[in-house]
């Protein structure tokens, strides 16, 4: 295998050959900042996933290293994220109880299955499948997930026990245990939440006033979670609040990620297969969206299929190093980009920083209250909640509004798995509905020009014996019969009709079902004494039509342009078959002189 072909699967061979000191400096600075931010996030998302806190750090070491080797984004930071962590808890919570060895084994298996699926999709270049999950549906799912995540963390803020994977279950459980609230925990959680909301916008102007530049002020503001962790940990330690009922992280192993093995039990794999598939889809869509957004700012290119391989390798790494499913995170990726990351090496340096933290800093988080981690999660996920998508969807497309609304409601009422499944199905159904009823327009000539426009929108010239129907969509099995029905309806309203022209400037594809519909249309029109013509047929479509008998049986002609078709049919080429000849009408002035007419194949 040559170096260029090997670099196709190992992008590190591409950017690594040009790595220089300037890039190293930018990557190192970005890695320090992201590491500081990622430590509290990793612990918090492990809590959300129902995993031990150290699993969050483990899930941020090997996966980042593997993505740096196989991924194509220069700024994407891979690790635990809120939505995927919630989906992990929902999937694994149905199999084992949180805190047990069976729960951890199931989470490892879930990461392994997700990694295997992503790798398979990448190797077979099937990244385009993610395009069938529409952005409005994704936005609706993330909004609903943000609400679920925030609600699920209220138990840690209140210091009570509560269960449930749907909004109704969570709220009911919270209300049932509300009388058990630990007010010291509530004070810590409320203070941490308020502080974290404030640092999202408050410190930046303050830091600017004391002389920091915009970039450093922004980075300084993003270190707020670290300050919250330090303050609350010191308070719990100094006042021995753990003895007064404040839940703390407790002992965290002081070691590098262990070598772990997922379970290969057929029963467990069958239980986790669908959740793993859904996690893979959501994780990839979220990751590729972030990666492409950041790459566009520097005019860099993202290869979606290679991204699948990179994310698949990252999840495989999580499965064999004590982690759980991971993907590219928005907030940490933006911080990575803003901090000056130049190459994926920034991720490798971040992994090194986290490894050092796992070795030397874990004793410092023994007294960290879980309420602070819950506050970190709540503040992070509420920024994902965006109900404005409902207003935009309602104004723009009722079908998209229905899809978004259904996704939000089903996610909140029935949980994330039902919600994301409904989102995928709804996206596909909306696509099929829209393409099954393609826009078609009867067109006429704009006076004095060679342009043809919709008769309902423009003042145009038409010929009573000619019907020109412009088809604005590719023709395939869901919409083939619709074309037949529409054309029959138009033809029934024009008893003087002798010629029908199907104008195909927007038709990029015709499948076998559509071909059969065209043959049926040709036959029916012929039986009625009407000729069928085509105009402005694209070359690839014509190539496919040539491989059939349709062109041989076509009762009319194929015209290079609609202008030529109008001229030819106006000059007297409209003599119908099986009907008595009529005197030709005067030729429109705009067709004089007319180009030589013939059946032209583009």
Coordinates of C-alpha atoms in Angstrom, one line a residue, residues 178-572:
X178 CA -39.0 16.0 48.2
X179 CA -39.4 15.8 51.9
X180 CA -36.0 14.1 52.2
X181 CA -34.1 17.1 50.9
X182 CA -30.7 17.8 52.4
X183 CA -30.6 21.5 52.8
X184 CA -26.8 21.7 53.0
X185 CA -26.6 19.8 49.7
X186 CA -29.2 22.1 48.3
X187 CA -27.3 25.2 49.4
X188 CA -24.1 23.9 47.7
X189 CA -25.9 22.8 44.5
X190 CA -27.8 26.1 44.2
X191 CA -24.8 28.2 44.9
X192 CA -22.7 26.2 42.3
X193 CA -25.5 26.4 39.7
X194 CA -25.9 30.2 40.2
X195 CA -22.1 30.7 40.0
X196 CA -21.8 28.6 36.9
X197 CA -24.6 30.5 35.2
X198 CA -22.9 33.8 36.1
X199 CA -19.4 32.8 34.8
X200 CA -20.9 32.0 31.4
X201 CA -21.2 35.8 30.8
X202 CA -20.3 37.8 33.8
X203 CA -16.5 37.4 34.2
X204 CA -15.6 38.1 30.6
X205 CA -16.3 41.9 30.7
X206 CA -14.7 42.0 34.2
X207 CA -11.5 40.3 32.9
X208 CA -11.5 42.6 29.9
X209 CA -11.6 45.6 32.2
X210 CA -8.5 44.4 34.2
X211 CA -6.5 44.3 31.0
X212 CA -6.9 40.8 29.5
X213 CA -7.4 40.4 25.8
X214 CA -10.6 39.0 24.3
X215 CA -9.2 35.5 23.8
X216 CA -7.7 35.2 27.3
X217 CA -10.8 36.7 28.9
X218 CA -13.0 34.2 27.1
X219 CA -10.7 31.3 28.1
X220 CA -10.6 32.6 31.7
X221 CA -14.4 32.7 31.9
X222 CA -14.5 29.0 30.7
X223 CA -12.4 27.9 33.8
X224 CA -15.4 28.7 36.0
X225 CA -16.3 25.0 36.6
X226 CA -12.8 24.4 38.0
X227 CA -13.3 27.3 40.5
X228 CA -16.6 25.9 41.5
X229 CA -15.1 22.5 42.1
X230 CA -12.2 23.9 44.2
X231 CA -14.5 26.1 46.3
X232 CA -17.1 23.4 47.1
X233 CA -14.5 20.7 47.6
X234 CA -12.7 22.8 50.2
X235 CA -16.0 23.7 51.9
X236 CA -16.9 20.0 52.3
X237 CA -13.4 19.1 53.5
X238 CA -13.1 22.0 56.0
X239 CA -16.6 21.6 57.6
X240 CA -16.8 17.8 57.3
X241 CA -20.0 18.1 55.4
X242 CA -19.8 14.5 54.2
X243 CA -20.7 13.5 57.7
X244 CA -23.8 15.7 57.5
X245 CA -25.3 13.9 54.5
X246 CA -23.6 15.7 51.6
X247 CA -22.9 13.1 48.9
X248 CA -19.3 13.2 47.7
X249 CA -17.3 11.5 45.0
X250 CA -15.3 9.5 47.5
X251 CA -12.2 7.5 46.7
X252 CA -11.0 7.5 43.1
X253 CA -8.3 5.1 41.9
X254 CA -5.0 6.8 41.4
X255 CA -3.9 5.0 38.2
X256 CA -3.9 5.1 34.4
X257 CA -6.8 3.5 32.5
X258 CA -6.9 -0.2 33.1
X259 CA -7.1 -2.8 30.3
X260 CA -10.8 -4.0 30.3
X261 CA -12.7 -6.3 28.1
X262 CA -16.3 -5.9 27.0
X263 CA -18.7 -8.8 27.3
X264 CA -19.3 -10.9 24.2
X265 CA -22.4 -12.6 25.6
X266 CA -24.9 -13.0 22.7
X267 CA -27.8 -12.2 25.1
X268 CA -26.2 -8.9 26.2
X269 CA -25.2 -7.9 22.7
X270 CA -28.8 -8.5 21.4
X271 CA -30.1 -6.3 24.2
X272 CA -27.6 -3.5 23.5
X273 CA -27.6 -3.7 19.7
X274 CA -30.4 -1.1 19.0
X275 CA -29.2 1.3 21.7
X276 CA -25.7 1.1 20.3
X277 CA -27.0 1.8 16.8
X278 CA -28.9 4.9 18.0
X279 CA -25.9 6.1 20.0
X280 CA -23.7 5.7 17.0
X281 CA -26.1 7.7 14.8
X282 CA -26.6 10.6 17.3
X283 CA -22.9 10.7 18.2
X284 CA -21.8 10.8 14.6
X285 CA -24.3 13.5 13.6
X286 CA -23.4 15.7 16.6
X287 CA -19.7 15.2 16.0
X288 CA -19.7 15.8 12.3
X289 CA -21.7 18.9 12.7
X290 CA -19.2 20.4 15.2
X291 CA -16.2 19.3 13.1
X292 CA -17.6 20.7 9.9
X293 CA -18.5 24.0 11.5
X294 CA -15.0 24.5 13.0
X295 CA -13.3 23.3 9.8
X296 CA -15.2 25.8 7.7
X297 CA -13.7 28.7 9.7
X298 CA -10.2 27.7 8.5
X299 CA -11.3 26.4 5.1
X300 CA -10.3 22.9 6.0
X301 CA -11.9 19.7 4.8
X302 CA -13.6 17.0 6.8
X303 CA -14.0 13.5 5.4
X304 CA -17.3 12.1 6.9
X305 CA -16.4 8.5 6.2
X306 CA -13.0 8.9 7.9
X307 CA -14.7 10.6 10.8
X308 CA -16.7 7.4 11.2
X309 CA -13.5 5.4 11.4
X310 CA -12.0 7.9 13.9
X311 CA -15.0 7.9 16.1
X312 CA -15.2 4.1 15.8
X313 CA -11.6 3.7 16.9
X314 CA -12.3 6.1 19.8
X315 CA -15.2 4.1 21.1
X316 CA -13.2 0.9 20.7
X317 CA -10.5 2.5 22.8
X318 CA -13.1 3.4 25.5
X319 CA -14.3 -0.2 25.5
X320 CA -10.9 -1.6 26.3
X321 CA -9.8 1.1 28.8
X322 CA -12.6 1.3 31.3
X323 CA -14.7 4.0 29.6
X324 CA -18.2 4.2 28.0
X325 CA -19.5 5.6 24.6
X326 CA -17.9 8.9 23.5
X327 CA -18.2 11.4 20.6
X328 CA -17.0 14.9 19.7
X329 CA -18.3 17.5 22.2
X330 CA -19.4 20.9 21.1
X331 CA -18.3 23.0 24.1
X332 CA -14.8 21.5 24.5
X333 CA -14.2 21.5 20.8
X334 CA -15.0 25.2 20.6
X335 CA -12.7 25.9 23.5
X336 CA -10.0 23.8 21.8
X337 CA -10.4 25.8 18.6
X338 CA -10.5 29.2 20.4
X339 CA -7.4 28.3 22.4
X340 CA -5.4 27.8 19.2
X341 CA -5.4 24.1 18.4
X342 CA -3.7 23.6 15.0
X343 CA -3.7 19.8 14.6
X344 CA -5.2 16.7 16.2
X345 CA -2.0 16.6 18.3
X346 CA -3.7 19.0 20.7
X347 CA -6.0 16.0 21.5
X348 CA -3.0 13.8 22.2
X349 CA -1.5 16.4 24.5
X350 CA -4.9 16.7 26.3
X351 CA -4.9 12.9 26.8
X352 CA -1.4 13.2 28.3
X353 CA -2.7 15.9 30.7
X354 CA -5.6 13.7 31.7
X355 CA -3.3 10.8 32.3
X356 CA -1.2 12.9 34.6
X357 CA -4.4 14.0 36.4
X358 CA -5.5 10.4 36.8
X359 CA -2.1 9.6 38.3
X360 CA -1.6 12.5 40.6
X361 CA -4.8 14.6 41.1
X362 CA -7.5 12.1 41.9
X363 CA -7.0 12.2 45.7
X364 CA -7.9 15.9 45.5
X365 CA -11.4 15.2 44.4
X366 CA -12.3 12.8 47.2
X367 CA -14.4 15.5 48.9
X368 CA -15.9 16.8 45.7
X369 CA -19.7 17.1 46.2
X370 CA -21.9 15.4 43.6
X371 CA -24.1 18.4 43.7
X372 CA -21.4 20.5 42.1
X373 CA -21.0 17.9 39.3
X374 CA -24.8 18.0 38.8
X375 CA -24.7 21.8 38.6
X376 CA -22.0 21.5 36.0
X377 CA -24.2 19.2 33.9
X378 CA -27.3 21.3 34.3
X379 CA -25.7 24.5 33.2
X380 CA -24.0 22.8 30.3
X381 CA -27.2 21.1 29.0
X382 CA -29.6 23.9 29.4
X383 CA -27.6 25.8 26.7
X384 CA -28.7 23.0 24.4
X385 CA -32.4 23.6 25.0
X386 CA -33.8 25.6 22.1
X387 CA -37.5 25.9 21.7
X388 CA -37.1 28.5 19.0
X389 CA -36.8 25.6 16.6
X390 CA -40.5 25.1 17.0
X391 CA -41.3 28.6 16.0
X392 CA -38.9 28.5 13.0
X393 CA -40.3 25.2 11.9
X394 CA -43.9 26.3 12.2
X395 CA -43.2 29.4 10.1
X396 CA -41.2 27.5 7.4
X397 CA -42.6 24.0 7.1
X398 CA -45.6 22.4 8.8
X399 CA -44.1 18.9 8.1
X400 CA -40.8 19.8 9.8
X401 CA -42.8 21.3 12.7
X402 CA -44.7 18.0 13.1
X403 CA -41.5 16.1 13.1
X404 CA -39.8 18.3 15.7
X405 CA -42.9 18.3 17.9
X406 CA -43.2 14.6 17.8
X407 CA -39.6 14.0 18.6
X408 CA -39.6 16.4 21.6
X409 CA -42.8 14.9 23.0
X410 CA -41.9 11.3 22.5
X411 CA -38.4 11.8 24.0
X412 CA -39.9 13.5 27.1
X413 CA -42.7 11.1 27.6
X414 CA -41.2 7.8 26.6
X415 CA -37.4 8.3 26.9
X416 CA -34.4 8.9 24.7
X417 CA -34.4 5.6 22.9
X418 CA -38.0 6.0 21.7
X419 CA -37.4 9.7 21.0
X420 CA -34.3 9.1 18.8
X421 CA -36.0 6.2 17.0
X422 CA -39.0 8.3 16.3
X423 CA -36.7 11.1 15.1
X424 CA -35.0 8.7 12.6
X425 CA -38.3 7.3 11.4
X426 CA -39.9 10.7 11.2
X427 CA -37.0 12.2 9.3
X428 CA -37.3 9.5 6.7
X429 CA -41.1 9.8 6.5
X430 CA -40.9 13.5 6.0
X431 CA -38.4 13.1 3.3
X432 CA -40.5 10.5 1.5
X433 CA -43.6 12.6 1.9
X434 CA -42.0 15.7 0.4
X435 CA -40.4 13.8 -2.5
X436 CA -43.6 11.7 -3.1
X437 CA -45.4 14.9 -4.0
X438 CA -42.9 16.8 -6.1
X439 CA -43.6 20.4 -7.2
X440 CA -44.9 20.5 -10.8
X441 CA -45.9 23.6 -12.7
X442 CA -47.6 24.3 -16.0
X443 CA -45.4 26.8 -17.7
X444 CA -45.5 29.2 -20.6
X445 CA -43.2 31.6 -22.4
X446 CA -42.3 35.0 -20.8
X447 CA -43.2 37.4 -23.7
X448 CA -40.2 38.4 -25.8
X449 CA -37.8 35.9 -24.2
X450 CA -36.9 32.2 -24.4
X451 CA -37.7 31.7 -20.7
X452 CA -40.6 29.6 -19.5
X453 CA -42.2 30.2 -16.1
X454 CA -45.2 29.0 -14.0
X455 CA -48.5 30.2 -15.4
X456 CA -49.8 30.9 -11.9
X457 CA -46.9 33.2 -11.0
X458 CA -46.1 35.1 -14.3
X459 CA -47.8 36.7 -17.3
X460 CA -46.8 34.2 -20.0
X461 CA -47.8 33.0 -23.4
X462 CA -49.3 29.6 -23.9
X463 CA -50.7 27.5 -26.7
X464 CA -54.1 26.0 -26.1
X465 CA -53.2 22.7 -27.9
X466 CA -49.8 22.3 -26.0
X467 CA -49.4 21.5 -22.3
X468 CA -45.9 22.0 -20.9
X469 CA -45.4 20.5 -17.5
X470 CA -42.2 21.3 -15.6
X471 CA -41.2 18.6 -13.1
X472 CA -39.1 19.9 -10.3
X473 CA -37.9 16.7 -8.7
X474 CA -36.2 13.5 -9.6
X475 CA -38.6 10.7 -10.5
X476 CA -38.5 7.5 -8.5
X477 CA -40.9 5.0 -7.0
X478 CA -42.6 7.1 -4.3
X479 CA -43.6 9.9 -6.8
X480 CA -44.0 8.1 -10.1
X481 CA -47.7 7.5 -9.7
X482 CA -48.1 11.1 -8.6
X483 CA -46.8 12.3 -12.0
X484 CA -49.3 10.1 -13.7
X485 CA -52.2 11.4 -11.7
X486 CA -51.2 15.1 -12.1
X487 CA -50.8 14.8 -15.8
X488 CA -54.1 13.0 -16.2
X489 CA -55.8 15.7 -14.3
X490 CA -54.2 18.5 -16.4
X491 CA -55.0 16.6 -19.7
X492 CA -58.6 16.1 -18.7
X493 CA -59.2 19.8 -18.4
X494 CA -57.9 20.5 -22.0
X495 CA -60.0 18.8 -24.6
X496 CA -58.2 20.6 -27.4
X497 CA -54.8 19.1 -26.3
X498 CA -52.7 17.6 -29.0
X499 CA -49.2 17.7 -27.4
X500 CA -47.7 17.3 -23.9
X501 CA -44.2 18.3 -23.1
X502 CA -42.5 17.1 -19.9
X503 CA -39.9 19.7 -19.1
X504 CA -37.1 18.0 -17.1
X505 CA -34.5 20.6 -16.1
X506 CA -34.6 19.5 -12.4
X507 CA -34.8 15.8 -13.0
X508 CA -31.5 14.2 -12.0
X509 CA -32.6 10.6 -11.7
X510 CA -35.2 8.3 -13.1
X511 CA -35.6 4.9 -11.6
X512 CA -37.3 1.8 -13.1
X513 CA -40.7 2.6 -11.4
X514 CA -40.6 6.1 -12.9
X515 CA -39.7 4.7 -16.3
X516 CA -42.7 2.4 -16.2
X517 CA -44.9 5.4 -15.3
X518 CA -43.5 7.4 -18.3
X519 CA -44.2 4.4 -20.6
X520 CA -47.8 4.2 -19.2
X521 CA -48.2 8.0 -19.8
X522 CA -46.9 7.7 -23.3
X523 CA -49.3 4.8 -24.1
X524 CA -52.4 6.6 -22.5
X525 CA -51.7 9.8 -24.3
X526 CA -51.2 8.0 -27.6
X527 CA -54.6 6.3 -27.2
X528 CA -56.1 9.7 -26.7
X529 CA -54.4 11.1 -29.8
X530 CA -51.9 13.1 -27.9
X531 CA -48.2 13.1 -28.4
X532 CA -45.7 13.1 -25.5
X533 CA -42.4 15.1 -25.8
X534 CA -39.5 15.7 -23.5
X535 CA -37.3 18.8 -23.2
X536 CA -34.2 19.8 -21.3
X537 CA -33.3 16.3 -20.3
X538 CA -30.0 16.0 -18.6
X539 CA -27.3 13.9 -20.0
X540 CA -27.1 11.2 -17.3
X541 CA -30.9 10.8 -17.4
X542 CA -30.8 10.5 -21.2
X543 CA -28.1 7.9 -20.9
X544 CA -30.3 5.8 -18.7
X545 CA -33.4 6.3 -21.0
X546 CA -31.2 5.1 -24.0
X547 CA -30.8 1.7 -22.2
X548 CA -34.6 1.2 -22.4
X549 CA -37.1 1.0 -25.2
X550 CA -38.9 4.1 -24.1
X551 CA -37.2 6.5 -26.6
X552 CA -38.1 4.1 -29.5
X553 CA -41.8 4.1 -28.4
X554 CA -42.0 7.8 -27.6
X555 CA -44.7 9.3 -29.7
X556 CA -43.1 12.7 -29.8
X557 CA -39.6 14.1 -29.7
X558 CA -36.8 15.0 -27.3
X559 CA -35.9 18.7 -27.5
X560 CA -32.7 20.3 -26.3
X561 CA -34.6 23.3 -24.9
X562 CA -38.2 24.2 -24.2
X563 CA -37.9 27.2 -26.5
X564 CA -37.1 24.8 -29.4
X565 CA -40.0 22.6 -28.4
X566 CA -42.4 25.5 -28.4
X567 CA -41.2 26.7 -31.8
X568 CA -41.5 23.3 -33.4
X569 CA -45.0 22.6 -32.0
X570 CA -46.2 26.1 -32.9
X571 CA -45.0 25.7 -36.5
X572 CA -47.3 22.9 -37.3

